């Protein structure tokens, strides 16, 4: 119940500031859904007919690999802020230069 309330408040705030974007929600996080299974952290965001897979390697020097289910070239803009300590709050903004897909942003997540 608490998580659903926080999520709805977050989405409401998000929509107020970025009406032209769709939001992809986290549907898989290897830290939660498959703990201790691999060296890399794997995340999957989905929604609006799109899936984005993110693979994160390293703790201090991050290497991030992105794969999307939408074909064609796209531009990724990482957004975020450095938190105190090793945690980073990030979101990824994806745009298609051809205009074939509405821009999307991933839900915010701590890496």
C-alpha positions as semicolon CSV with decimal commas, in nm:
position;residue;x (nm);y (nm);z (nm)
1;X;0,000;0,000;0,000
2;X;0,276;0,244;0,097
3;X;0,474;0,178;-0,224
4;X;0,165;0,226;-0,442
5;X;0,094;0,560;-0,274
6;X;0,453;0,680;-0,316
7;X;0,457;0,568;-0,680
8;X;0,132;0,752;-0,758
9;X;0,261;1,071;-0,593
10;X;0,587;1,041;-0,786
11;X;0,411;0,990;-1,118
12;X;0,181;1,285;-1,049
13;X;0,480;1,511;-0,980
14;X;0,661;1,376;-1,286
15;X;0,363;1,445;-1,513
16;X;0,338;1,804;-1,393
17;X;0,687;1,886;-1,517
18;X;0,733;1,663;-1,822
19;X;0,401;1,620;-1,997
20;X;0,560;1,542;-2,333
21;X;0,735;1,228;-2,203
22;X;0,618;0,876;-2,127
23;X;0,764;0,699;-1,821
24;X;0,904;0,344;-1,831
25;X;0,864;0,158;-1,503
26;X;1,115;-0,084;-1,349
27;X;0,991;-0,439;-1,409
28;X;1,312;-0,627;-1,320
29;X;1,609;-0,546;-1,098
30;X;1,865;-0,822;-1,043
31;X;1,941;-0,689;-0,693
32;X;1,583;-0,769;-0,591
33;X;1,466;-1,035;-0,835
34;X;1,785;-1,245;-0,866
35;X;2,025;-1,149;-0,583
36;X;2,380;-1,279;-0,606
37;X;2,330;-1,423;-0,951
38;X;2,589;-1,224;-1,152
39;X;2,867;-0,967;-1,144
40;X;2,664;-0,706;-1,333
41;X;2,341;-0,545;-1,220
42;X;2,062;-0,589;-1,472
43;X;1,755;-0,370;-1,493
44;X;1,455;-0,381;-1,724
45;X;1,223;-0,088;-1,778
46;X;0,901;-0,131;-1,973
47;X;0,589;0,052;-2,082
48;X;0,422;0,220;-2,379
49;X;0,519;-0,065;-2,615
50;X;0,890;-0,031;-2,531
51;X;1,143;-0,230;-2,330
52;X;1,480;-0,095;-2,220
53;X;1,745;-0,326;-2,073
54;X;2,023;-0,167;-1,869
55;X;2,336;-0,349;-1,758
56;X;2,557;-0,180;-1,499
57;X;2,917;-0,288;-1,439
58;X;3,145;-0,157;-1,165
59;X;3,090;0,033;-0,845
60;X;3,307;0,343;-0,875
61;X;3,369;0,368;-1,251
62;X;3,031;0,276;-1,396
63;X;2,999;0,118;-1,737
64;X;2,640;0,114;-1,855
65;X;2,508;-0,082;-2,154
66;X;2,163;-0,006;-2,296
67;X;1,946;-0,216;-2,528
68;X;1,599;-0,123;-2,648
69;X;1,324;-0,322;-2,817
70;X;1,250;-0,027;-3,049
71;X;1,448;-0,049;-3,375
72;X;1,637;0,241;-3,527
73;X;1,878;0,498;-3,391
74;X;1,801;0,669;-3,062
75;X;1,972;0,922;-2,840
76;X;2,018;0,855;-2,467
77;X;2,065;1,134;-2,215
78;X;2,150;1,020;-1,863
79;X;1,998;1,244;-1,597
80;X;2,074;1,239;-1,231
81;X;2,260;1,363;-0,934
82;X;2,542;1,232;-0,727
83;X;2,433;1,123;-0,383
84;X;2,666;1,118;-0,087
85;X;2,868;0,800;-0,098
86;X;2,867;0,554;-0,386
87;X;2,491;0,573;-0,462
88;X;2,376;0,764;-0,770
89;X;2,018;0,862;-0,852
90;X;1,970;0,830;-1,229
91;X;1,711;0,825;-1,503
92;X;1,762;0,781;-1,877
93;X;1,588;0,997;-2,136
94;X;1,549;0,834;-2,479
95;X;1,467;1,025;-2,797
96;X;1,433;0,907;-3,154
97;X;1,571;1,161;-3,406
98;X;1,331;1,030;-3,671
99;X;1,030;1,107;-3,451
100;X;0,899;0,751;-3,487
101;X;0,854;0,717;-3,110
102;X;0,746;0,961;-2,843
103;X;1,036;1,045;-2,603
104;X;1,050;0,835;-2,288
105;X;1,224;0,854;-1,953
106;X;1,294;0,567;-1,719
107;X;1,179;0,572;-1,361
108;X;1,443;0,710;-1,127
109;X;1,665;0,446;-0,970
110;X;1,961;0,440;-0,733
111;X;2,271;0,275;-0,882
